[in-house]
Amino acid sequence: MEESHNTKSVSLSIPFSSSDTASLVQEVLDVDKELKSSGIQRQISTVGVNLQVNGDLSKPTEGPLGRVTIVQNTPY
């Protein structure tokens, strides 16, 4: 019996007010790693003022498929 691999991908580009803010959000999100058993592979990077989030679901899972926390940038 051959196993079929269905990979599902998602890409997000989230604009921020500055490249410093985008980098700060990336650093915060990098601390929160996906669980190895979740089957999610997540890559986060910055391009200028944009936060790029790319994710691949490599194997079937139960429960939530993935998560990204988005922080509202509120001026002080």
mmCIF file of C-alpha atoms in Angstrom:
data_model
loop_
_atom_site.group_PDB
_atom_site.id
_atom_site.type_symbol
_atom_site.label_atom_id
_atom_site.label_comp_id
_atom_site.label_asym_id
_atom_site.label_seq_id
_atom_site.Cartn_x
_atom_site.Cartn_y
_atom_site.Cartn_z
ATOM 1 C CA MET A 1 0.000 0.000 0.000
ATOM 2 C CA GLU A 2 1.407 3.367 -0.994
ATOM 3 C CA GLU A 3 0.868 6.386 1.162
ATOM 4 C CA SER A 4 -0.154 9.593 -0.559
ATOM 5 C CA HIS A 5 1.260 12.857 0.785
ATOM 6 C CA ASN A 6 -1.040 15.845 0.478
ATOM 7 C CA THR A 7 0.715 19.048 1.443
ATOM 8 C CA LYS A 8 -1.356 22.138 2.103
ATOM 9 C CA SER A 9 0.376 25.506 2.167
ATOM 10 C CA VAL A 10 -0.564 28.950 3.367
ATOM 11 C CA SER A 11 1.246 32.270 2.912
ATOM 12 C CA LEU A 12 0.477 35.553 4.648
ATOM 13 C CA SER A 13 1.967 39.003 4.185
ATOM 14 C CA ILE A 14 1.084 41.379 7.026
ATOM 15 C CA PRO A 15 2.077 45.065 6.667
ATOM 16 C CA PHE A 16 3.276 47.048 9.700
ATOM 17 C CA SER A 17 4.026 50.731 10.174
ATOM 18 C CA SER A 18 7.813 50.180 10.086
ATOM 19 C CA SER A 19 10.419 47.502 9.444
ATOM 20 C CA ASP A 20 11.434 47.732 13.131
ATOM 21 C CA THR A 21 7.893 46.813 14.190
ATOM 22 C CA ALA A 22 7.763 43.920 11.705
ATOM 23 C CA SER A 23 11.104 42.623 13.062
ATOM 24 C CA LEU A 24 9.895 42.922 16.658
ATOM 25 C CA VAL A 25 6.741 40.917 15.879
ATOM 26 C CA GLN A 26 8.901 38.278 14.154
ATOM 27 C CA GLU A 27 11.092 37.973 17.266
ATOM 28 C CA VAL A 28 8.011 37.558 19.484
ATOM 29 C CA LEU A 29 6.493 34.884 17.217
ATOM 30 C CA ASP A 30 9.805 33.009 16.839
ATOM 31 C CA VAL A 31 9.720 32.173 20.563
ATOM 32 C CA ASP A 32 6.412 30.282 20.126
ATOM 33 C CA LYS A 33 7.486 27.191 18.157
ATOM 34 C CA GLU A 34 5.029 24.687 16.707
ATOM 35 C CA LEU A 35 4.827 21.335 18.453
ATOM 36 C CA LYS A 36 6.722 18.615 16.553
ATOM 37 C CA SER A 37 3.682 16.344 16.611
ATOM 38 C CA SER A 38 1.456 18.998 15.001
ATOM 39 C CA GLY A 39 2.737 18.376 11.460
ATOM 40 C CA ILE A 40 3.059 22.133 10.869
ATOM 41 C CA GLN A 41 6.220 23.689 9.486
ATOM 42 C CA ARG A 42 6.143 27.466 9.876
ATOM 43 C CA GLN A 43 8.613 30.000 8.509
ATOM 44 C CA ILE A 44 8.448 33.649 9.542
ATOM 45 C CA SER A 45 10.521 36.407 7.969
ATOM 46 C CA THR A 46 10.391 40.128 7.278
ATOM 47 C CA VAL A 47 10.566 41.913 3.946
ATOM 48 C CA GLY A 48 10.709 45.655 4.539
ATOM 49 C CA VAL A 49 7.623 46.593 6.581
ATOM 50 C CA ASN A 50 5.913 43.250 5.847
ATOM 51 C CA LEU A 51 5.874 40.172 8.047
ATOM 52 C CA GLN A 52 5.854 37.047 5.848
ATOM 53 C CA VAL A 53 4.381 33.851 7.312
ATOM 54 C CA ASN A 54 4.594 30.634 5.293
ATOM 55 C CA GLY A 55 3.255 27.348 6.583
ATOM 56 C CA ASP A 56 3.070 23.774 5.327
ATOM 57 C CA LEU A 57 0.914 21.001 6.710
ATOM 58 C CA SER A 58 2.939 17.886 5.984
ATOM 59 C CA LYS A 59 0.868 15.207 7.725
ATOM 60 C CA PRO A 60 -2.680 14.737 9.011
ATOM 61 C CA THR A 61 -3.287 15.976 12.526
ATOM 62 C CA GLU A 62 -6.081 16.128 15.015
ATOM 63 C CA GLY A 63 -7.076 19.411 16.582
ATOM 64 C CA PRO A 64 -6.018 22.891 15.465
ATOM 65 C CA LEU A 65 -3.994 22.913 12.249
ATOM 66 C CA GLY A 66 -1.870 25.912 13.130
ATOM 67 C CA ARG A 67 -1.823 29.299 14.725
ATOM 68 C CA VAL A 68 -0.330 32.717 14.290
ATOM 69 C CA THR A 69 -0.898 35.463 16.822
ATOM 70 C CA ILE A 70 -1.364 38.908 15.343
ATOM 71 C CA VAL A 71 -0.644 41.851 17.615
ATOM 72 C CA GLN A 72 -2.396 45.161 17.050
ATOM 73 C CA ASN A 73 0.124 47.987 16.864
ATOM 74 C CA THR A 74 -1.319 50.630 19.201
ATOM 75 C CA PRO A 75 0.539 53.954 19.552
ATOM 76 C CA TYR A 76 1.343 54.951 23.130
#
